[in-house]
Tab-separated table of C-alpha atoms in Angstrom:
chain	number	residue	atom	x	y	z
E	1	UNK	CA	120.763	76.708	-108.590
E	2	UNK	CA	122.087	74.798	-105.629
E	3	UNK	CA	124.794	75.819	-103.638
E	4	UNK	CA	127.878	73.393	-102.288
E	5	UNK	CA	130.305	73.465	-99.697
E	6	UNK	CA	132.330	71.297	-97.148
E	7	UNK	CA	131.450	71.890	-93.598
E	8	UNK	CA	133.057	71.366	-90.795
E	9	UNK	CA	131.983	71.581	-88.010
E	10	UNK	CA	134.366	72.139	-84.601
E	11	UNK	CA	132.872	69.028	-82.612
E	12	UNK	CA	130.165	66.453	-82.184
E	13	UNK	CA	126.739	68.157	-81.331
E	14	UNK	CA	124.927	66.784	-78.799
E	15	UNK	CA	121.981	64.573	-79.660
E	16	UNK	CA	118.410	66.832	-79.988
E	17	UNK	CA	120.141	69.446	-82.136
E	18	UNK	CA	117.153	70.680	-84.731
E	19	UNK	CA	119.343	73.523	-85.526
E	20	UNK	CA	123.148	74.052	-86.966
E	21	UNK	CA	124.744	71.457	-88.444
E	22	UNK	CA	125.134	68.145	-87.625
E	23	UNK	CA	128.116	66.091	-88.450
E	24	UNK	CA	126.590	62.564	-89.163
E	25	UNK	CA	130.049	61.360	-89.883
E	26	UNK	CA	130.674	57.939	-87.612
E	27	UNK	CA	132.530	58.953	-84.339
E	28	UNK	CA	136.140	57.949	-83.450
E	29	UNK	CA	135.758	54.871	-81.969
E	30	UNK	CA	135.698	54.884	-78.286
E	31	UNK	CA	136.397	52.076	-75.806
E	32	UNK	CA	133.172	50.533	-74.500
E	33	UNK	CA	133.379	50.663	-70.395
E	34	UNK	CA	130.163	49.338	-69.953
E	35	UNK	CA	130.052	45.677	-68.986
E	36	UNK	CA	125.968	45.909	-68.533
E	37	UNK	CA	123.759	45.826	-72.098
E	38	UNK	CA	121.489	48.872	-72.215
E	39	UNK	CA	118.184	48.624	-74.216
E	40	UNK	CA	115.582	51.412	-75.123
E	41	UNK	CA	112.278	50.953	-76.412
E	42	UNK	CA	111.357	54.289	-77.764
E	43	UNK	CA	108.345	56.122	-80.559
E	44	UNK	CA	107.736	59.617	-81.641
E	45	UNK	CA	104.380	58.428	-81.503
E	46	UNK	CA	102.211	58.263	-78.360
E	47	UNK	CA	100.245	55.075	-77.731
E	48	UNK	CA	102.697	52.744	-79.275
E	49	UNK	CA	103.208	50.293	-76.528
E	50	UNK	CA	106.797	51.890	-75.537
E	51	UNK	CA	105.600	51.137	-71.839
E	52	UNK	CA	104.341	47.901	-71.882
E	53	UNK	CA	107.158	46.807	-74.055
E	54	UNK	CA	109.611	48.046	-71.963
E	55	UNK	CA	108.191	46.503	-68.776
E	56	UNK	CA	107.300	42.894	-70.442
E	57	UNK	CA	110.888	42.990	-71.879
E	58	UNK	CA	112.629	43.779	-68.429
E	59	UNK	CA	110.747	41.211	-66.903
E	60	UNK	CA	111.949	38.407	-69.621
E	61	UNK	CA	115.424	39.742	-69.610
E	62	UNK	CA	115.424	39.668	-65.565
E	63	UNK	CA	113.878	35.829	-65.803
E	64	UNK	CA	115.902	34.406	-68.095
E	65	UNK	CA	119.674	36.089	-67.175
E	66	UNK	CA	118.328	35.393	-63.088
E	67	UNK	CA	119.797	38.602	-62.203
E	68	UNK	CA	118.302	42.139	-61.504
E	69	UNK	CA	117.524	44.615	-64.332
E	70	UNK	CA	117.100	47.779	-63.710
E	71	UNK	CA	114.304	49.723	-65.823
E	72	UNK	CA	114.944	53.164	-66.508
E	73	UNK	CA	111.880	55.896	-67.430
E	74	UNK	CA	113.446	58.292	-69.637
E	75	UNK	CA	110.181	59.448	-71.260
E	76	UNK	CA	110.001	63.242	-70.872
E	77	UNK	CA	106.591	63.451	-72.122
E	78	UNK	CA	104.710	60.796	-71.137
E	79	UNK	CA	106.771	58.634	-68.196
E	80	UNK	CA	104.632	55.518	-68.282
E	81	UNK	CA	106.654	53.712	-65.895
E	82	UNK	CA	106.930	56.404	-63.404
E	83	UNK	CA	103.106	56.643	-63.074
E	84	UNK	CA	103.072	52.752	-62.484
E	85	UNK	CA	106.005	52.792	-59.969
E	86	UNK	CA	104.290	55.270	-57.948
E	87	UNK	CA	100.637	53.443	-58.502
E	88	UNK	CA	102.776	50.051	-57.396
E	89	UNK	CA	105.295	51.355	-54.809
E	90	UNK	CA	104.672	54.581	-53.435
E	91	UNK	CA	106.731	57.430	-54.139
E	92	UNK	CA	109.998	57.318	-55.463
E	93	UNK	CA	113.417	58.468	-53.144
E	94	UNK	CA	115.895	58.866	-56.054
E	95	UNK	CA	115.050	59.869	-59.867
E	96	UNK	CA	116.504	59.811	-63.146
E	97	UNK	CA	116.543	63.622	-62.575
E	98	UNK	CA	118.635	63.516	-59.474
E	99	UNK	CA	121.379	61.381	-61.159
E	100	UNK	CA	121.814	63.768	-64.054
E	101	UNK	CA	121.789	66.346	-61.602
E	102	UNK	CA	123.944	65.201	-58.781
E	103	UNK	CA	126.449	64.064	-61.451
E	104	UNK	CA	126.966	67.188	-62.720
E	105	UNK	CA	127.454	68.687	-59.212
E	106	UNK	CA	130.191	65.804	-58.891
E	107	UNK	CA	133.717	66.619	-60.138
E	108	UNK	CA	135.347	63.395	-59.696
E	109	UNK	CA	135.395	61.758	-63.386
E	110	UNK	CA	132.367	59.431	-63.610
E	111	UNK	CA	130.230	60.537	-60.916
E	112	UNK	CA	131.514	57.785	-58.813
E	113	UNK	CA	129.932	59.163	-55.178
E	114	UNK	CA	126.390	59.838	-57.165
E	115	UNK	CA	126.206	56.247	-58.511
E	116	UNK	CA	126.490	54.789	-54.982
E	117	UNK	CA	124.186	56.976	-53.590
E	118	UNK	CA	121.368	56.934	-56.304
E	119	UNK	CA	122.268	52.504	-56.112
E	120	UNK	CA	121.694	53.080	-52.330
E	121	UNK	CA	118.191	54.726	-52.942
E	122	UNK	CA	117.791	52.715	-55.406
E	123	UNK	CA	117.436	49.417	-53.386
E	124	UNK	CA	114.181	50.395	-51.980
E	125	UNK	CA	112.839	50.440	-55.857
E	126	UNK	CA	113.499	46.506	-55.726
E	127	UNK	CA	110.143	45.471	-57.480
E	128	UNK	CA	108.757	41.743	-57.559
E	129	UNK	CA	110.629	40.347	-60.772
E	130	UNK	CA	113.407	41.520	-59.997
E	131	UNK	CA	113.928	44.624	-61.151
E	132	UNK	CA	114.879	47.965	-59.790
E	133	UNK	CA	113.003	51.336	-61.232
E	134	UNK	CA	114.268	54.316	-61.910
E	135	UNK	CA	111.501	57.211	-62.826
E	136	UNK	CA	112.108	59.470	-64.611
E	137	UNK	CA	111.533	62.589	-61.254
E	138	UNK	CA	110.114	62.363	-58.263
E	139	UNK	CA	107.652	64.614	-58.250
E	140	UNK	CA	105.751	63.435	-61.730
E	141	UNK	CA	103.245	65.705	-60.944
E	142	UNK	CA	104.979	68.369	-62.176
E	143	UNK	CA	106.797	66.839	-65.806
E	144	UNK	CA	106.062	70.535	-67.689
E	145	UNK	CA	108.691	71.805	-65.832
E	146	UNK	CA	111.499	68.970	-66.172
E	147	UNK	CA	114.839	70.206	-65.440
E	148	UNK	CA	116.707	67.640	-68.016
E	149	UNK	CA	117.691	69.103	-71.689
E	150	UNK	CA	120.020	66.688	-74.002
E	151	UNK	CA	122.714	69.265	-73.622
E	152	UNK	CA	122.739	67.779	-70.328
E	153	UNK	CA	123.023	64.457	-71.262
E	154	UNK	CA	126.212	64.586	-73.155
E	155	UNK	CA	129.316	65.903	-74.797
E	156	UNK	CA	131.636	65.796	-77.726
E	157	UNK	CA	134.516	64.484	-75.421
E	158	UNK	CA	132.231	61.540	-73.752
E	159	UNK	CA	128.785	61.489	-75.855
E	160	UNK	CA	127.563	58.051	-74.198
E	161	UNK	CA	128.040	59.780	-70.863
E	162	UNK	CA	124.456	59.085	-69.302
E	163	UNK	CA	124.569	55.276	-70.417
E	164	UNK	CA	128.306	55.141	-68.757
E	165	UNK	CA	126.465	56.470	-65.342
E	166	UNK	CA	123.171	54.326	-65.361
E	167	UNK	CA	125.675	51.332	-66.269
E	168	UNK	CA	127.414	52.000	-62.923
E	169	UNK	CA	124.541	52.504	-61.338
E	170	UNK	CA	123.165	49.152	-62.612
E	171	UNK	CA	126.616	47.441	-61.453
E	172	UNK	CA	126.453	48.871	-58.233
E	173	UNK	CA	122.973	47.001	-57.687
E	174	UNK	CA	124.410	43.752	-59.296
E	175	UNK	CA	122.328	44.564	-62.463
């Protein structure tokens, strides 16, 4: 016998939830801020390409719109790009992990001091092609022990919150 109910839950959960409920109902709509496209190239699966997808794409995109792109390593596991930004470049002065960070520090609404600053650092991440990196931490040495959890990432009230940030970031650099 199979039981029924309605459930409601009290708000939105935050992306990565594997337990609870989660309402898969469409959200309100929202009013799109972002004036910069954002693209992900994402597996479950290791060894799929993600990286050299995601590089080969930036690269066309950068080419054919002749303006910057910048290419952000979000890959918690295995950050392909960081390894080859550091390989390439040296290592990095700002991280994805310092603009989740700092913008949480920030109370302003949008993070608008931390987008400047991580743009600032940012300009020394200019790579041939034009486009400007952002790994996913500094220190990619040490990825067991990455500070970032999706709770982090957003919430019911503004659930696109980390593409609103990098999308100010990426207008600050004339992405």
């Amino acid at each position: 016998e199979i039981e029924s109910g309605l459930v409601r839950p009290s708000a939105r959960q935050p992306f990565g939830v594997v337990d609870g409920i989660i309402d898969f109902r469409r959200p309100a709509a929202q009013a799109n801020k972002r004036h910069i496209p954002i693209a992900a190239a994402l597996s479950v699966k290791g060894g799929t390409g993600r990286t050299t997808t995601a590089v080969a794409f930036a690269l066309h995109w950068a080419e054919s719109a002749k303006r910057p792109i910048m290419l952000v390593d979000a890959d918690l596991e295995a950050p392909g790009i960081s390894y080859l930004f550091e390989a390439f470049a040296g290592r990095p002065k700002i991280s994805l992990e310092d603009l989740i960070t700092l913008a949480h520090a920030e109370e302003a609404d949008g993070a608008p001091a931390t987008t400047r600053f991580v743009a600032e650092r940012l300009r020394d991440h200019h790579l041939p092609g034009d486009i400007f990196v952002l790994p996913l931490r500094r220190d990619i040495a040490e990825l067991a022990s990455s500070s970032i959890r999706p709770e982090h990432l957003s919430t019911p009230d503004r659930p696109f919150a980390l593409a609103d940030l990098l999308s100010d970031v990426a207008a600050h650099l004339g992405a």
